GROMACS .gro file of C-alpha atoms in nm:
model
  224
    1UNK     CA    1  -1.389   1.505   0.383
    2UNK     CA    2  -1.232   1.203   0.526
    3UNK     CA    3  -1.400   0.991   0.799
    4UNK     CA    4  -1.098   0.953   1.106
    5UNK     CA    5  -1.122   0.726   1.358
    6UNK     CA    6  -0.861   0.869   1.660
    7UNK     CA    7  -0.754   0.580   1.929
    8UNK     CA    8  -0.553   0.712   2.210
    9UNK     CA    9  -0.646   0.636   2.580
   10UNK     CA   10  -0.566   1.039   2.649
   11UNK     CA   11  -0.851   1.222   2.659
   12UNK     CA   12  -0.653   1.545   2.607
   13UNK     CA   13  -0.483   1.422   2.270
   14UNK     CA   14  -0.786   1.329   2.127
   15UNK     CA   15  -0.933   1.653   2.179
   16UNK     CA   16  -0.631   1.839   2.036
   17UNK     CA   17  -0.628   1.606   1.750
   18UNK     CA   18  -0.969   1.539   1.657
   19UNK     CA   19  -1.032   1.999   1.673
   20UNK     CA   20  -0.769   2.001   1.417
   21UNK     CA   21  -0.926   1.727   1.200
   22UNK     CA   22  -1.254   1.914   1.213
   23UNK     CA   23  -1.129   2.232   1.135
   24UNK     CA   24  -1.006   2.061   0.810
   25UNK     CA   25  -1.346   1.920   0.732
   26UNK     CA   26  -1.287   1.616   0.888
   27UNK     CA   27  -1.530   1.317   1.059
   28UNK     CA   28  -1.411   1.229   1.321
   29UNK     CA   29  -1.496   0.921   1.600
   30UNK     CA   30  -1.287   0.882   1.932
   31UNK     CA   31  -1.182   0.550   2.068
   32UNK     CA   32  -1.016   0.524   2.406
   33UNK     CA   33  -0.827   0.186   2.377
   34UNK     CA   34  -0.762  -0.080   2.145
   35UNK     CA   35  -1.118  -0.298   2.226
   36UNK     CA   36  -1.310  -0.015   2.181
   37UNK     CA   37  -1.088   0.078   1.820
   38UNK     CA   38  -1.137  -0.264   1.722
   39UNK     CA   39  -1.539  -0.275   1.784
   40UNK     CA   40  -1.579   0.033   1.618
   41UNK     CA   41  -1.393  -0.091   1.271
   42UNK     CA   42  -1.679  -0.358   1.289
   43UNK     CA   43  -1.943  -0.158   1.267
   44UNK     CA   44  -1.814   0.145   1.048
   45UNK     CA   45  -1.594   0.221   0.773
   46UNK     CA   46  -1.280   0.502   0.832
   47UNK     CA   47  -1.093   0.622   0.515
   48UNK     CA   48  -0.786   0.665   0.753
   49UNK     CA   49  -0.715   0.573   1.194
   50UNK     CA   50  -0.466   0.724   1.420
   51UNK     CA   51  -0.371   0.467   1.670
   52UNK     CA   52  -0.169   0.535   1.974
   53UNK     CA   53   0.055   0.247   2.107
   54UNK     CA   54   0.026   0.222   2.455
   55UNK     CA   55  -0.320   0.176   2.583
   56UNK     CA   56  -0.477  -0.005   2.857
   57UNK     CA   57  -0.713  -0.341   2.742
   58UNK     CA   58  -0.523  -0.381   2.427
   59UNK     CA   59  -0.230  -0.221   2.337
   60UNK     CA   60  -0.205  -0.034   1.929
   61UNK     CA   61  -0.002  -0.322   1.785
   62UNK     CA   62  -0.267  -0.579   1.878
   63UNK     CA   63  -0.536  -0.372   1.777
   64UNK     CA   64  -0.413  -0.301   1.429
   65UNK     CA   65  -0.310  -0.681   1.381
   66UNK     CA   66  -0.714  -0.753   1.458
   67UNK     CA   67  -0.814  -0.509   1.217
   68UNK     CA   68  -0.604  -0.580   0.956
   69UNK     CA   69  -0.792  -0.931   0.933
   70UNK     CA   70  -1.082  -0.758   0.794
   71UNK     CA   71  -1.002  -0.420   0.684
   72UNK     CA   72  -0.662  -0.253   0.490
   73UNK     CA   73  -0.748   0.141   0.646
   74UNK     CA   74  -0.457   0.319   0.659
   75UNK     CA   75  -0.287   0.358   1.009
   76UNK     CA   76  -0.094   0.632   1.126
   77UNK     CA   77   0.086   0.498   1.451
   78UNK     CA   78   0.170   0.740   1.739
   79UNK     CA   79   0.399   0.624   2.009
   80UNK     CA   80   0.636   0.789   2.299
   81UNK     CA   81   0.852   0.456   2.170
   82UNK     CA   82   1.177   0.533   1.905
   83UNK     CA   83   1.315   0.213   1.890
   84UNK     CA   84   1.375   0.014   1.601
   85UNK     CA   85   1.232  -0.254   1.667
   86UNK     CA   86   0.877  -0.096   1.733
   87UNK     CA   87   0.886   0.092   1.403
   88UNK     CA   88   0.948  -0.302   1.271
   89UNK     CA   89   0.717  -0.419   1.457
   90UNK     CA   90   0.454  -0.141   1.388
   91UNK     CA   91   0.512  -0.193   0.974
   92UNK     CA   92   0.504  -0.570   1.029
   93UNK     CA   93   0.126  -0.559   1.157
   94UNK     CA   94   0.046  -0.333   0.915
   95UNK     CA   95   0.091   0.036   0.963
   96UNK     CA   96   0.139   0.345   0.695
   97UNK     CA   97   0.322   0.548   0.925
   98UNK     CA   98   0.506   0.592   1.249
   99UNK     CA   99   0.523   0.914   1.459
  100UNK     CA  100   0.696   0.996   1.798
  101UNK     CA  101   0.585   1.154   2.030
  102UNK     CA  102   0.580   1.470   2.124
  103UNK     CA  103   0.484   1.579   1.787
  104UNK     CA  104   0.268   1.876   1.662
  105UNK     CA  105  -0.080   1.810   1.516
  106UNK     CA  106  -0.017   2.032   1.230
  107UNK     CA  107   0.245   1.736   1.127
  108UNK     CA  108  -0.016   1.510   1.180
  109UNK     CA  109  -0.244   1.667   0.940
  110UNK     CA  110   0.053   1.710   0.705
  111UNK     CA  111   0.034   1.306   0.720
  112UNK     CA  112  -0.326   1.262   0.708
  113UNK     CA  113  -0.318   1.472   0.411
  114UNK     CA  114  -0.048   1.281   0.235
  115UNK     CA  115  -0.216   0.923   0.268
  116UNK     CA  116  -0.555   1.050   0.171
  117UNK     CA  117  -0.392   1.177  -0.164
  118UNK     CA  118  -0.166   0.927  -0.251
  119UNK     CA  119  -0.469   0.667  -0.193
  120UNK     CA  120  -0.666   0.894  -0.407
  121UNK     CA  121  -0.401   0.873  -0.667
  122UNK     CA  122  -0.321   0.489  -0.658
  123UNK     CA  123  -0.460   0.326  -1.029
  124UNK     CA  124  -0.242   0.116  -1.171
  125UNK     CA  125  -0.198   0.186  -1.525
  126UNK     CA  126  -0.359  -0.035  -1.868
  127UNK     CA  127  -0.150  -0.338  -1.933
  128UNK     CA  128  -0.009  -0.353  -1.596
  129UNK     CA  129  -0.255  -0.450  -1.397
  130UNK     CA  130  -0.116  -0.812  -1.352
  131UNK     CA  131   0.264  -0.920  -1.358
  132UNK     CA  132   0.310  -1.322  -1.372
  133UNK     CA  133   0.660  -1.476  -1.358
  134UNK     CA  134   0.762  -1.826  -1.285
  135UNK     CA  135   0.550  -1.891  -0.935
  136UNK     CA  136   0.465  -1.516  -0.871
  137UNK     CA  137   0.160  -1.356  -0.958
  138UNK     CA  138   0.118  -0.996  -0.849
  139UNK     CA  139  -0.250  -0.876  -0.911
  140UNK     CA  140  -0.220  -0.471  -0.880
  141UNK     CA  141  -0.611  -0.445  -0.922
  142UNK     CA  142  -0.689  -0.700  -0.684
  143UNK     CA  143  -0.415  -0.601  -0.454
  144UNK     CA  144  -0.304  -0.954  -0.419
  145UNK     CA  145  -0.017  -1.157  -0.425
  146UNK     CA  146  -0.001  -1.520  -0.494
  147UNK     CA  147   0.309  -1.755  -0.447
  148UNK     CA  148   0.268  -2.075  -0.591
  149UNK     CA  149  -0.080  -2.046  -0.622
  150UNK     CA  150  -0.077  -1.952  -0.250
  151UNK     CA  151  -0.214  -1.571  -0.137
  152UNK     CA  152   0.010  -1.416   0.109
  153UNK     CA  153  -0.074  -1.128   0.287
  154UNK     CA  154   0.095  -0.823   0.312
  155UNK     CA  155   0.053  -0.447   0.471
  156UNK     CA  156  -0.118  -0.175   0.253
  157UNK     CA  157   0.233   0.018   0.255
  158UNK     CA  158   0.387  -0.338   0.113
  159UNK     CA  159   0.148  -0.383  -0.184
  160UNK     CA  160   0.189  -0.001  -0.301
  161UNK     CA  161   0.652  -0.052  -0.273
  162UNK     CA  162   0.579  -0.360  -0.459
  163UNK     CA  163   0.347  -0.238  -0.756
  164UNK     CA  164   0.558   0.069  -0.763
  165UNK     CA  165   0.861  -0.144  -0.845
  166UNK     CA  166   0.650  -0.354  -1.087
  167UNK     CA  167   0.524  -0.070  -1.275
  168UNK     CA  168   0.893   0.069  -1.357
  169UNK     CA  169   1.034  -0.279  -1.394
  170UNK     CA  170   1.393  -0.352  -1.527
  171UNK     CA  171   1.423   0.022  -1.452
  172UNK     CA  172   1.610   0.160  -1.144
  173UNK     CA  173   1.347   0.329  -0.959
  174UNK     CA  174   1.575   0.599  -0.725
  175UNK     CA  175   1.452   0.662  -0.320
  176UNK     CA  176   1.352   0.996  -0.393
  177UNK     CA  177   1.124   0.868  -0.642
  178UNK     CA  178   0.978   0.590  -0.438
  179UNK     CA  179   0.893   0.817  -0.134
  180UNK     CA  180   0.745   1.016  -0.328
  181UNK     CA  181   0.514   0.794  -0.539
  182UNK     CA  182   0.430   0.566  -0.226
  183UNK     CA  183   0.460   0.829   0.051
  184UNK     CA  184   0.313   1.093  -0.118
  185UNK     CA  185   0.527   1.439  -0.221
  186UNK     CA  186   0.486   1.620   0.103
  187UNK     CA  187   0.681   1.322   0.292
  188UNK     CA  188   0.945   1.431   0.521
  189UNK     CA  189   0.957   1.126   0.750
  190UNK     CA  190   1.326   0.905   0.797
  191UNK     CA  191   1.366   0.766   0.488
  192UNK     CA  192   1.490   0.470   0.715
  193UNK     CA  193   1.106   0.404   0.664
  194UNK     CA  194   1.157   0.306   0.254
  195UNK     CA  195   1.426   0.028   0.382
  196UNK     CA  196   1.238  -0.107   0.638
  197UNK     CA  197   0.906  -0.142   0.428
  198UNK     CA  198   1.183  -0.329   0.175
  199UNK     CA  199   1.302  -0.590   0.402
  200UNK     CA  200   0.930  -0.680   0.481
  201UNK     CA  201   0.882  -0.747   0.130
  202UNK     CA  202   1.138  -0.925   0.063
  203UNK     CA  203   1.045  -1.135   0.355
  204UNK     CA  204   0.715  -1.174   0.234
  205UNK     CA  205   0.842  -1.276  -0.134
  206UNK     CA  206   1.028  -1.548  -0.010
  207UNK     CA  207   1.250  -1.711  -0.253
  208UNK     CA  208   1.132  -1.409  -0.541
  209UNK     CA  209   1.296  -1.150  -0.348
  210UNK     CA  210   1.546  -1.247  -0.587
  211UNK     CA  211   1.348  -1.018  -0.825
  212UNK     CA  212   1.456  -0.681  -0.628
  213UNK     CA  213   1.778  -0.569  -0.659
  214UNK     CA  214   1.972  -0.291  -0.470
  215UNK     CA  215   2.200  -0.048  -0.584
  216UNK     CA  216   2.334   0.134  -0.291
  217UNK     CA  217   2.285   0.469  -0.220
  218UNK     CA  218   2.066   0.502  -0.547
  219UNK     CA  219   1.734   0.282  -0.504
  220UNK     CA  220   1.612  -0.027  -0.628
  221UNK     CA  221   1.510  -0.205  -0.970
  222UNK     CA  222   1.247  -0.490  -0.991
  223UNK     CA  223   1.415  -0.747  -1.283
  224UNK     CA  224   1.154  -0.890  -1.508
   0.00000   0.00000   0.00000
């Protein structure tokens, strides 16, 4: 049983969503707009939050960017919205997933389901726990990142790309094989996602982005 916290300023959504959740086994809290999501993440703990973009007070971006300062719960963003640059924007502050709406709630658990397990399943392995090279440190226990001695900050989704790239360094680690280690098996979002996540951490990494390489069309490899 997972503890869901479901933020959307529709009363009716919530409802459809949070019978489904139960029916699974699911505990599950209501929030009606980004204040009240916010407030709640304060006072409890949530193993996962669906948060709806477009709400009055405080919209789902702004929300998620507060929480994030104090909490890394996986966020499952729901928005009417298919524009590029909101699925950037979404990832930037800190989101595991993006869905459109309409959508069915039977996906929705299908997504639930996949985060739950694949943060079940994340333990980085004996003897890579911490990568060091030049000014990078990458602490996969820790879930930290330090440039120059300096700890930068970076999205849930970010850390996992990253230590899955570390853990099969100097080896070409294909899409298929990323989604499925980072995104969970039963993934059948755009795969757009994977790039997207990419540029954000090489954006993050700064001048060590230099470590990722592309190959088109196959994946990416992580040179030691």
């Amino acid at each position: 049983m997972a503890k869901i916290l479901i933020c959307d300023d529709e009363p009716g959504l919530r409802l459809v969503l949070k019978r489904y959740a139960t029916f699974e086994g699911h505990d599950v809290t209501e929030a009606e707009d980004g204040l009240d999501a916010i407030a709640l993440c304060q006072k409890l703990e949530f193993d996962i939050i669906i948060m709806d973009v477009m709400m009055p007070k405080l919209d789902g971006f702004a929300a998620v960017k507060e929480i994030r300062k104090h909490a890394d719960t996986p966020v499952i963003m729901l928005s009417a919205r298919s524009e590029e640059y909101d699925k950037i924007l979404g990832f930037e502050v800190g989101v595991d997933d993006y869905v459109i709406k309409p959508f069915s709630s039977k996906e929705i658990m299908l997504r639930i389901q996949s985060i739950l397990r694949r943060v079940s399943q994340v333990t980085p392995q004996k003897g890579q726990l911490i990568f060091e090279k030049a000014g990078l440190k990458i602490d996969m226990m820790a879930y930290k990142v330090f440039i120059e001695g300096v700890s930068i900050r970076m999205a849930p989704k970010e850390y996992e790309l990253l230590f899955c790239l570390v853990r099969h360094k100097n080896i070409v680690v294909t899409r298929e094989k990323i989604l499925a280690e980072v995104w969970g098996m039963s993934y059948f979002g755009d795969d757009r996602t994977l790039d997207t996540h990419m540029k954000l951490v090489r954006k993050a990494l700064g001048p060590y982005a230099k470590f990722i390489s592309t190959l088109r069309g196959v994946g990416y490899r992580f040179d030691e």
